[in-house]
Short mmCIF file of C-alpha atoms and ligand atoms in Angstrom, two decimals:
data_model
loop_
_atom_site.label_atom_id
_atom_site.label_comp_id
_atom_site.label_asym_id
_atom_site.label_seq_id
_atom_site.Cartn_x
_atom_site.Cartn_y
_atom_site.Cartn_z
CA UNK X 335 58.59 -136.31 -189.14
CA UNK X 336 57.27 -137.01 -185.81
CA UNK X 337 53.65 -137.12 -185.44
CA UNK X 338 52.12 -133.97 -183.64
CA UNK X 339 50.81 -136.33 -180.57
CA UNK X 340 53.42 -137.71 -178.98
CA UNK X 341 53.86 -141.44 -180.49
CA UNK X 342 53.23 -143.14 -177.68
CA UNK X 343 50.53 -145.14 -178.16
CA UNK X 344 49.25 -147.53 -180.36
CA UNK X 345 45.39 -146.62 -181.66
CA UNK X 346 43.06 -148.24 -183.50
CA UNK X 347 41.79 -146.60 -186.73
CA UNK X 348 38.38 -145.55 -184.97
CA UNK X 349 37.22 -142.43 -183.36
CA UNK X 350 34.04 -141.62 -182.10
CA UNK X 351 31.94 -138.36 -182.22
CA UNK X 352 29.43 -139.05 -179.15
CA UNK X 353 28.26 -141.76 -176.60
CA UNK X 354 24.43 -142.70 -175.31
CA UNK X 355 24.99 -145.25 -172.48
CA UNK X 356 27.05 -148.61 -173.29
CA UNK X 357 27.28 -147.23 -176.89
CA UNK X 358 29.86 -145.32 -178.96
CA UNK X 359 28.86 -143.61 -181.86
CA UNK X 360 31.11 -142.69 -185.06
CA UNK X 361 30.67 -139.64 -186.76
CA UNK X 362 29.61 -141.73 -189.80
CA UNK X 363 26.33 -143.16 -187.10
CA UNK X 364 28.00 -146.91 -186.94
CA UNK X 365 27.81 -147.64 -183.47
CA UNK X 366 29.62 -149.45 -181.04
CA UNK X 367 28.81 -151.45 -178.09
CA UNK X 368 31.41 -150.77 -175.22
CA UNK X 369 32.56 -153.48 -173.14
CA UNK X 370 35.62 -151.77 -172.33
CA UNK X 371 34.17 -148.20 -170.95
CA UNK X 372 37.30 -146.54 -171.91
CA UNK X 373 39.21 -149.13 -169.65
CA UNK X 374 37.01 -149.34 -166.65
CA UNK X 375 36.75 -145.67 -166.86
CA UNK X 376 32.81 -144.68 -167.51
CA UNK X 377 30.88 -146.87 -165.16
CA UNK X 378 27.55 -145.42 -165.76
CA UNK X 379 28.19 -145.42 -169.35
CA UNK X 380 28.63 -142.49 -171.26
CA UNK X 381 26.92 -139.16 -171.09
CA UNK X 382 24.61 -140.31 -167.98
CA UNK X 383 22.21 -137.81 -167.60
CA UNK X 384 23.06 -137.53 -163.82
CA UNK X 385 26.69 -136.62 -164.40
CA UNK X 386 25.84 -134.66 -167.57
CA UNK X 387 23.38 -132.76 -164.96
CA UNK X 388 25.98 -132.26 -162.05
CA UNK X 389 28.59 -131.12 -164.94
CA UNK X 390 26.92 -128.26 -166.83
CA UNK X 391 25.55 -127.27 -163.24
CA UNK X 392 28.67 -126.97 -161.51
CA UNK X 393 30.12 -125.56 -164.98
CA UNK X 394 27.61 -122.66 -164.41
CA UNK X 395 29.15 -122.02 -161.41
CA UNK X 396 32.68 -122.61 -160.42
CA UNK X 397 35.23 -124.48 -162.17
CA UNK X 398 38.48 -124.08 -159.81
CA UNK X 399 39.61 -122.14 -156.89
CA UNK X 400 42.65 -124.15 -155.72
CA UNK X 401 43.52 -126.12 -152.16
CA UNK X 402 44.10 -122.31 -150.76
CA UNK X 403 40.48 -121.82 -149.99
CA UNK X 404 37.67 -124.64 -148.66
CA UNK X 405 36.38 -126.34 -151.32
CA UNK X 406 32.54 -127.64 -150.09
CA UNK X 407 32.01 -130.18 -153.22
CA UNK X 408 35.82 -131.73 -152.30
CA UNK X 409 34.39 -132.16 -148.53
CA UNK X 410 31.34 -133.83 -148.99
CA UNK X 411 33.64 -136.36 -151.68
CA UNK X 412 35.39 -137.10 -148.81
CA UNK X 413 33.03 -136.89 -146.45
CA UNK X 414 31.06 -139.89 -148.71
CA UNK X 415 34.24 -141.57 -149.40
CA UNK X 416 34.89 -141.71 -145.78
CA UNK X 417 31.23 -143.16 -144.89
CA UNK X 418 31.55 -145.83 -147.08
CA UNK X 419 34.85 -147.51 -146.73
CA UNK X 420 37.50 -148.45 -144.26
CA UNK X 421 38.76 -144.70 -144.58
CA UNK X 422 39.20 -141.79 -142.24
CA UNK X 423 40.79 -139.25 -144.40
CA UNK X 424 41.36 -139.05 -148.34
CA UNK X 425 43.60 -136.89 -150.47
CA UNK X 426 41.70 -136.32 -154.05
CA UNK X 427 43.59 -136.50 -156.99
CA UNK X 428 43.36 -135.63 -160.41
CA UNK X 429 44.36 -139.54 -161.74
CA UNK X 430 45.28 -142.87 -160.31
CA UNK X 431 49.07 -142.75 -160.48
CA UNK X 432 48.94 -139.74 -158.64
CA UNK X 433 46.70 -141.72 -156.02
CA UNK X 434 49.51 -144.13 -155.97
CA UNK X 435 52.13 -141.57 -155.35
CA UNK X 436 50.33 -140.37 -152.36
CA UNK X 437 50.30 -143.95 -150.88
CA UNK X 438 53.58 -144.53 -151.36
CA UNK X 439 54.70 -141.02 -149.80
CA UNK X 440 52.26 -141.74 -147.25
CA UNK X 441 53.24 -144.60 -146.05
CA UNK X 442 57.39 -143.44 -146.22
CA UNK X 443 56.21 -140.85 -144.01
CA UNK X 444 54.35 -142.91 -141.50
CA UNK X 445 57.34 -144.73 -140.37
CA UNK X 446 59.39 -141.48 -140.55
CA UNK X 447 56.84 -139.47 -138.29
CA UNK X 448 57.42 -142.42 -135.94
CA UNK X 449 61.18 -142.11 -136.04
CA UNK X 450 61.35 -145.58 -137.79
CA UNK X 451 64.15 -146.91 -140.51
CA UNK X 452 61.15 -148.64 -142.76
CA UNK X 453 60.81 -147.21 -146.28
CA UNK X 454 60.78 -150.45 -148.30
CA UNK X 455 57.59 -151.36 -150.09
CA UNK X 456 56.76 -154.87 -151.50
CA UNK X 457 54.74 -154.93 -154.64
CA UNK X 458 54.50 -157.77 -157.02
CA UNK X 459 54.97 -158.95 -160.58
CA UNK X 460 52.59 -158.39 -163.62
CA UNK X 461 51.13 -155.30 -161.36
CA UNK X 462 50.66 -152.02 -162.95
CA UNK X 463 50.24 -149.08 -160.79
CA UNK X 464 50.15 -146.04 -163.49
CA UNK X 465 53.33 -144.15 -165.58
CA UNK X 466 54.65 -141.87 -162.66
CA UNK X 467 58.45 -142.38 -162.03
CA UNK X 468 57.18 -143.49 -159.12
CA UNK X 469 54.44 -145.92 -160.31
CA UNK X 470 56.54 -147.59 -162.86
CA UNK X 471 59.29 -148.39 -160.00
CA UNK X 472 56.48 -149.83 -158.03
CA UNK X 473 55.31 -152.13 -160.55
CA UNK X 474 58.95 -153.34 -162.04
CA UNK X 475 58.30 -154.74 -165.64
CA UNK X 476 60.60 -154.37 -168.57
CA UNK X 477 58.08 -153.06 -170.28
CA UNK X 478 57.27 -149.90 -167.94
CA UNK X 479 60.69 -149.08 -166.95
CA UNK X 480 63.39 -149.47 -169.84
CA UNK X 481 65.18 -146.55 -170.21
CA UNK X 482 63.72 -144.13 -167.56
CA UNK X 483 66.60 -145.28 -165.32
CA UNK X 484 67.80 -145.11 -162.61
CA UNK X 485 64.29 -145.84 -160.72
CA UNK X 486 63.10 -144.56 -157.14
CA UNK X 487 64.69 -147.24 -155.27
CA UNK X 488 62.84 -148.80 -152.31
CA UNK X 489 60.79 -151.49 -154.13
CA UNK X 490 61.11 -155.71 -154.03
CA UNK X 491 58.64 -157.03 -156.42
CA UNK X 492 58.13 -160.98 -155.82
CA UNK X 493 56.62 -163.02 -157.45
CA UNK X 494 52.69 -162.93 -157.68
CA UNK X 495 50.82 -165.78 -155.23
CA UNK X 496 54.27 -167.15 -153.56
CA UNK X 497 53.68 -166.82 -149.73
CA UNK X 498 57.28 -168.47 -148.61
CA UNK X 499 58.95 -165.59 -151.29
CA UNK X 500 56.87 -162.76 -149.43
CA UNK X 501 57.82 -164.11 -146.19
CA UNK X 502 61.19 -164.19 -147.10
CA UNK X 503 60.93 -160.44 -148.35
CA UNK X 504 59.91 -158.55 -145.58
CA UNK X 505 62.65 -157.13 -143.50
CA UNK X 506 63.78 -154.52 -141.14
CA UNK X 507 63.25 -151.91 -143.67
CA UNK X 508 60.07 -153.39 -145.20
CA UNK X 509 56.93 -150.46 -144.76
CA UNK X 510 54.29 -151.77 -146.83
CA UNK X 511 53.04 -154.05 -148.85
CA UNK X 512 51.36 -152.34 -152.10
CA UNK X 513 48.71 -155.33 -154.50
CA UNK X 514 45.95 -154.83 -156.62
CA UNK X 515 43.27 -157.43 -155.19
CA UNK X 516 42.44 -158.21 -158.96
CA UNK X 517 45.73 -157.03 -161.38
CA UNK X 518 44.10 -154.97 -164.29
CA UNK X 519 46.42 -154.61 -166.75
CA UNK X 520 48.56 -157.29 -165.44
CA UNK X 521 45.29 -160.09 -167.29
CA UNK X 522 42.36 -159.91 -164.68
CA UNK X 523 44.30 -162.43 -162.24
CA UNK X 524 42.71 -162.10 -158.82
CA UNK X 525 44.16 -162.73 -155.64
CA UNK X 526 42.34 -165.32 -153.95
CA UNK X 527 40.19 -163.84 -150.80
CA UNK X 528 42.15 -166.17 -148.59
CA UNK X 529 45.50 -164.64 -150.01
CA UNK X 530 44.13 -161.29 -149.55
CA UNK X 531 43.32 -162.18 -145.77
CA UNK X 532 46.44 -163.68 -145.25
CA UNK X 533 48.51 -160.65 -146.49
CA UNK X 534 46.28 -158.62 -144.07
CA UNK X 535 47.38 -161.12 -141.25
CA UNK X 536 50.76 -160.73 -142.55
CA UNK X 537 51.04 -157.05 -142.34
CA UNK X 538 49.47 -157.24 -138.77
CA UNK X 539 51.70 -159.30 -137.06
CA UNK X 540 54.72 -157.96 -139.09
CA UNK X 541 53.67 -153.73 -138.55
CA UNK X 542 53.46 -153.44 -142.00
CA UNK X 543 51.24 -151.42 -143.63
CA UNK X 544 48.80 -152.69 -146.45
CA UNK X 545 48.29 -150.85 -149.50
CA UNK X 546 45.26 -151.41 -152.28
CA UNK X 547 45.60 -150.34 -155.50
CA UNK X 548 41.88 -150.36 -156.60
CA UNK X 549 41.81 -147.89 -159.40
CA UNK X 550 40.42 -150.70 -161.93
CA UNK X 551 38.92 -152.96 -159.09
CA UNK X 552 37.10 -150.50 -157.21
CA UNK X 553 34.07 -148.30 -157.46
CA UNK X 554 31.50 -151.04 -158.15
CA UNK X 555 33.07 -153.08 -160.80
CA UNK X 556 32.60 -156.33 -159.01
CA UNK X 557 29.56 -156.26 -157.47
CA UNK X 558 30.90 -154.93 -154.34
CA UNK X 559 32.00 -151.06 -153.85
CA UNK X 560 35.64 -152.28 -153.25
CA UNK X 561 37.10 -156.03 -154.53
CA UNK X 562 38.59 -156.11 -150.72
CA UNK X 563 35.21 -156.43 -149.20
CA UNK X 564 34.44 -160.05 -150.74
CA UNK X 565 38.11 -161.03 -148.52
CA UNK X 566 36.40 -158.91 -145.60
CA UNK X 567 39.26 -157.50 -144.80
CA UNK X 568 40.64 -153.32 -145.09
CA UNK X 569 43.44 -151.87 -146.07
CA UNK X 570 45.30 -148.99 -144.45
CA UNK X 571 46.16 -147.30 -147.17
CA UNK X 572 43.84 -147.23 -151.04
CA UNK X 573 44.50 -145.70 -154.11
CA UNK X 574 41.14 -145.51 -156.32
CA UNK X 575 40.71 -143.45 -159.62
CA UNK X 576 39.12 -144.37 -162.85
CA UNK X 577 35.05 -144.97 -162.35
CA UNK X 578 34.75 -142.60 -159.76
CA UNK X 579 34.96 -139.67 -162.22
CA UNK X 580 32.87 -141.52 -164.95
CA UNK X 581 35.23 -140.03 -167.41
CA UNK X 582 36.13 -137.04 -165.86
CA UNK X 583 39.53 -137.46 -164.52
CA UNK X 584 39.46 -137.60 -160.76
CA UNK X 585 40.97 -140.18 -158.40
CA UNK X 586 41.60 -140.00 -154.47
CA UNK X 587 44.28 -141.81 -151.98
CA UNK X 588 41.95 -142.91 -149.43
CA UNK X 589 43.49 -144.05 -145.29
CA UNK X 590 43.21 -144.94 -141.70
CA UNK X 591 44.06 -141.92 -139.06
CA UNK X 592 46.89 -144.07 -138.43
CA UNK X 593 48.49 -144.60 -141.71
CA UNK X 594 47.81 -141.07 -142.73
CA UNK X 595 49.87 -140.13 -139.25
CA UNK X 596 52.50 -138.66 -141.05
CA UNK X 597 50.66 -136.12 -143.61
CA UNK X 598 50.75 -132.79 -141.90
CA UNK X 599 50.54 -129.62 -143.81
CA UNK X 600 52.94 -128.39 -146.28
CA UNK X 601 53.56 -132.67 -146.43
CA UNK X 602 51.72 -133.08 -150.03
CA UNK X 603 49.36 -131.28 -152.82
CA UNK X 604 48.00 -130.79 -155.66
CA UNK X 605 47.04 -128.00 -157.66
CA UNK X 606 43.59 -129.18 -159.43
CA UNK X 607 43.19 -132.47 -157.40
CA UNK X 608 39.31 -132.08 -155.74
CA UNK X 609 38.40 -128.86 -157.83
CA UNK X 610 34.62 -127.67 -157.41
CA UNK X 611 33.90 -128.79 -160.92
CA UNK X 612 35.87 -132.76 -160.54
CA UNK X 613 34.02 -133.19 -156.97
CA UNK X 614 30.50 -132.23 -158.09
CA UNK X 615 30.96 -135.49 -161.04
CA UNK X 616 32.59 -137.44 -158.00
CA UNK X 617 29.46 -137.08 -156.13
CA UNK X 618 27.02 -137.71 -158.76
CA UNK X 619 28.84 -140.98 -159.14
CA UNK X 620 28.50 -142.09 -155.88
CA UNK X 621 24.81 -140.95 -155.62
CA UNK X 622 24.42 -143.87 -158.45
CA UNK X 623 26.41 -146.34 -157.61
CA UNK X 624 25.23 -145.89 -153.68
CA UNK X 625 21.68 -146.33 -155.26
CA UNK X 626 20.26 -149.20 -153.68
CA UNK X 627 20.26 -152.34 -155.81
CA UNK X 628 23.17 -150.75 -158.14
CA UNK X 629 25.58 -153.09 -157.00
CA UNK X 630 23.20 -156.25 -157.24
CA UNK X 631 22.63 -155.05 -161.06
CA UNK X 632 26.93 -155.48 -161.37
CA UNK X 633 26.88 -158.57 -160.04
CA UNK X 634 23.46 -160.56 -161.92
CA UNK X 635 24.72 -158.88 -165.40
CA UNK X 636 28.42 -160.06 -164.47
CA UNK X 637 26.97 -163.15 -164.00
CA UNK X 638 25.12 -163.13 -166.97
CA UNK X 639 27.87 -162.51 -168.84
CA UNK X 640 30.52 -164.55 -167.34
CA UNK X 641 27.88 -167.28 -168.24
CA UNK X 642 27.91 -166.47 -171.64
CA UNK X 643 31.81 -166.22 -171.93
CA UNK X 644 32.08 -169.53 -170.65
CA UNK X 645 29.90 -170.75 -173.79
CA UNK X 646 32.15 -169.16 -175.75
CA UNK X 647 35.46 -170.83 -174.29
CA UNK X 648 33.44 -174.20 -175.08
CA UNK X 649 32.30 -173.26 -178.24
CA UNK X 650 35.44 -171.83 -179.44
CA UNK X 651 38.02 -174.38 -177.86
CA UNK X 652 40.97 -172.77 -180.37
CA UNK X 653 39.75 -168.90 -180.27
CA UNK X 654 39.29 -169.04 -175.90
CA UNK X 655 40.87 -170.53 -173.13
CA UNK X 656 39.35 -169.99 -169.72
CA UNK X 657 37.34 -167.02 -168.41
CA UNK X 658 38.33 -165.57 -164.87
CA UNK X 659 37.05 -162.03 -162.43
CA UNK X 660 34.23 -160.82 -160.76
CA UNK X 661 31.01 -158.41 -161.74
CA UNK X 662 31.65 -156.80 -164.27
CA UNK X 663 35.77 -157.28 -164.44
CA UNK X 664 36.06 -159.78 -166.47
CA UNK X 665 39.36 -161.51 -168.43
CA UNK X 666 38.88 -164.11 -171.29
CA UNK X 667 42.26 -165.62 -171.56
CA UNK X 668 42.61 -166.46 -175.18
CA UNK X 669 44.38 -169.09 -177.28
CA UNK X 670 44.83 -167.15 -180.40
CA UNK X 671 46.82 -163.49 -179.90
CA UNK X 672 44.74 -161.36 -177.76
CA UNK X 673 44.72 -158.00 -180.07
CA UNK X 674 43.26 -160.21 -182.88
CA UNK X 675 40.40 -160.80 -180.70
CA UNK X 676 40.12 -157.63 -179.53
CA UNK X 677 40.39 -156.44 -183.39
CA UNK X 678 37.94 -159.10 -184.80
CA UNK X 679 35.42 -157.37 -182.35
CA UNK X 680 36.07 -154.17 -184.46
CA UNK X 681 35.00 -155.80 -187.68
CA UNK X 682 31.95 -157.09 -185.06
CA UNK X 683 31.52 -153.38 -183.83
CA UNK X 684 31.97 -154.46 -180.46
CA UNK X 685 34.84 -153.06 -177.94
CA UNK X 686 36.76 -154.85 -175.60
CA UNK X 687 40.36 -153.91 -173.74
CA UNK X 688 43.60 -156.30 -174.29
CA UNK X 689 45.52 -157.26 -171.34
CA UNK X 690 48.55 -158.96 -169.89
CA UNK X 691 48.82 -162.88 -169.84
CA UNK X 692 46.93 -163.00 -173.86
CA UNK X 693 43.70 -161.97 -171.94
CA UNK X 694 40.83 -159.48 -173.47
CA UNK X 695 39.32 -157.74 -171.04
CA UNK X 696 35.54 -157.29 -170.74
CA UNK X 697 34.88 -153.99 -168.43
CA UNK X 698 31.91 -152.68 -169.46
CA UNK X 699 29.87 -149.74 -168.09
CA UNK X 700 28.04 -150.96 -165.11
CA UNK X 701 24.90 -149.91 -166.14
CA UNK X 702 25.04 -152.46 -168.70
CA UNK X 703 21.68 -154.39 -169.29
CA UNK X 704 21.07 -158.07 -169.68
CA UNK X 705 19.88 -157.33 -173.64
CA UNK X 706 22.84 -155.47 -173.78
CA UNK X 707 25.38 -158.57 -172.21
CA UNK X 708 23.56 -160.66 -174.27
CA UNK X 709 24.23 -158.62 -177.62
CA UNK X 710 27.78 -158.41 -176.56
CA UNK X 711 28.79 -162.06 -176.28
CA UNK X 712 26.77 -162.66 -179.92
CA UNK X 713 29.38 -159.76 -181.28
CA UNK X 714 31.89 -161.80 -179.45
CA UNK X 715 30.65 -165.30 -180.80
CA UNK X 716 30.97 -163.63 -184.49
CA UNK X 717 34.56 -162.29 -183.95
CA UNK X 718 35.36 -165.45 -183.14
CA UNK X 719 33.94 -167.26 -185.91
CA UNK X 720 35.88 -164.81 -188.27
CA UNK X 721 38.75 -166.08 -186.79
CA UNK X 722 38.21 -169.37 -187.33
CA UNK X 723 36.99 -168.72 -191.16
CA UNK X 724 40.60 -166.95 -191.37
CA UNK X 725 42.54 -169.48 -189.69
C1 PLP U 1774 44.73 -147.35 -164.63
C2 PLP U 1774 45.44 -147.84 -163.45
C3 PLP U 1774 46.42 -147.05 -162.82
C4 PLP U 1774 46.87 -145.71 -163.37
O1 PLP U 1774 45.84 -144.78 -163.45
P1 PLP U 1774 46.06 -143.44 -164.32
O2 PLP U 1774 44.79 -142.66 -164.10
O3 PLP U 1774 46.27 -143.86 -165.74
O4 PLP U 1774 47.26 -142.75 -163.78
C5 PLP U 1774 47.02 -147.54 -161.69
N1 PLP U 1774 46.68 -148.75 -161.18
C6 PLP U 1774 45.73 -149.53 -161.75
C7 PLP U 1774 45.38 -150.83 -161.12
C8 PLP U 1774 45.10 -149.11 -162.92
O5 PLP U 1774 44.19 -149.90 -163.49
#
């Protein structure tokens, strides 16, 4: 008999009652130090008292009205969003695939506002942009798309780092060009800065139009408000989600004037997306991770423990392989199965994330402290030395 949630995923036998910071707690009062913040998700950690504050105000209040009426908290989102990116404009939305569906109607409609044939975007392998049919065409793998055929057509994914096969790609059709700067899922492989700056150049001198998917990348998590800035270069078009509603599920598709060209009214919506009560978390979120000397935290305790992990890899030659990311985004490419690391750290009471390519991922809360990195990699240390006592 089928199970009453959906079988689609595949849990581990834990659950947890409440959360105080980096730390889960099970009903039983084990707890649980959370390097993977619910997948990059709760970047001040759980229950801050900020966004516990801006919640149960704004609950008091007003919960929903709808996009029919002006909605003041959704404003000054974008108003902040707007101030402290590359961004003119930004369409909030209730998750990142739906942030990704916005780009990618976006930019389809910026060529067709300007009476153009392009509608082709190029994405790449080992890229996951969210479970949309949309999303899943957009990223390509096996994995994401057997069965749910046929896909939205209008997508060449190339191989990941090959410059002469991108060159090669682009065409009279070509639009866009969609890339996380640092895949997520796809193992924590980051594209160098120079790539990054010479897809910009790329897209430039070609009319393209670059798209950022930094709904894992973005919103502090490596050391920088946005993973483009260490390239120094902007996108046209960004899809962000995840930490910006520190658990509550908010994302936004953020873009130039000129990319955005073709959105008039009527063009796109949402019913909940920027809601009184999902804007007033938004904001709290960026009050803290605006907060002067936030971002420097991300990148000394990413440091810290990208330090640490690199003891590890030494120590545990058979267990680790190499270490790679930025801030707190962080993939330890292993040598044994990833999910028995990541399941060791159970037994250890410590949570990490497994990813593409054998890697565990290590996305902690960004609040995390130094005593707290430094707890995290001795949890680590003693998964792996269970897995050496087993082997
Ligand atoms: C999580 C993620 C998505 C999808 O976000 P959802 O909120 O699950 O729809 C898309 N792209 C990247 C890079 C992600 O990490």
């Amino acid at each position: 008999m089928i199970a009453p949630i959906l079988p689609t995923y595949s849990r581990a036998p834990l659950a947890f009652e409440h959360g105080e910071g980096a730390w889960l707690v099970t009903a039983e009062g084990e707890r649980y130090l959370d390097l993977g913040a619910g997948i990059a998700v709760t970047a001040l950690g759980h229950c801050h008292p900020a966004l516990v504050r801006a919640l149960e105000t704004q609950g008091r209040k007003l919960w929903h009205t709808s996009n029919l009426y002006e909605i003041p908290n959704q404003q000054a989102l974008a108003e902040r969003l707007v101030a402290a990116t590359f961004a003119d404009t930004v369409f909030v939305t209730n998750s990142g695939t739906e942030a990704i569906e916005c780009a990618i109607k976006m930019a389809r409609r910026h060529f067709h506002a300007k009476g153009s044939e392009r509608w082709r975007i190029i994405s790449f392998e080992g890229s996951f942009h969210g479970r949309t049919t949309g999303a899943i065409a957009a990223a390509g793998s096996a994995k994401l798309v057997e069965g749910f055929g046929p896909l939205m057509p209008g997508f060449d994914i190339l191989p990941w780092n090959d410059r002469e096969a991108l060159v090669a790609a682009i065409g009279p059709e070509t639009a866009a060009i969609l890339v996380e700067p640092i895949q997520g899922e796809g193992g924590i492989r980051p594209m160098s800065p120079q790539a990054l700056r010479d897809l910009r150049a790329l897209c430039d001198e070609e009319g393209l139009l670059l798209i950022l998917d930094e709904i894992q990348s973005g919103m502090g998590r490596t050391g920088r408000l946005f993973a483009h800035e260490w390239a120094g270069i902007t996108p046209d078009i960004m899809a962000i989600a995840k930490g910006i509603g520190g658990g509550f599920p908010l994302g936004a598709c953020l873009a130039t004037e000129a990319a955005a060209s073709g959105m008039d009214v009527g063009s796109h919506g949402s019913t909940y997306g920027g809601n009184p009560l999902a804007s007033a978390v938004g904001l709290a979120v960026m009050d803290e991770v605006e907060h002067p000397g936030f971002l420097d935290h991300v990148s000394r305790v990413g440091g810290r423990l990208r330090q640490g992990l690199e003891g590890l890899v030494a120590s545990h030659p058979n267990v680790f392989d190499t270490v790679r990311g930025e801030g707190l985004m962080l993939g330890l490419r292993c040598r044994v199965p990833n999910r028995d690391v990541v399941t060791a750290g159970y037994a250890e009471r410590v949570l990490t994330v497994p990813g593409g390519d054998n890697v565990v991922r290590i996305l902690p809360p960004l609040t995390l402290d130094i005593a707290e990195a430094d707890e995290g990699l001795r949890r680590l240390d003693a998964a792996a030395r269970r897995l050496e006592e087993a082997a």
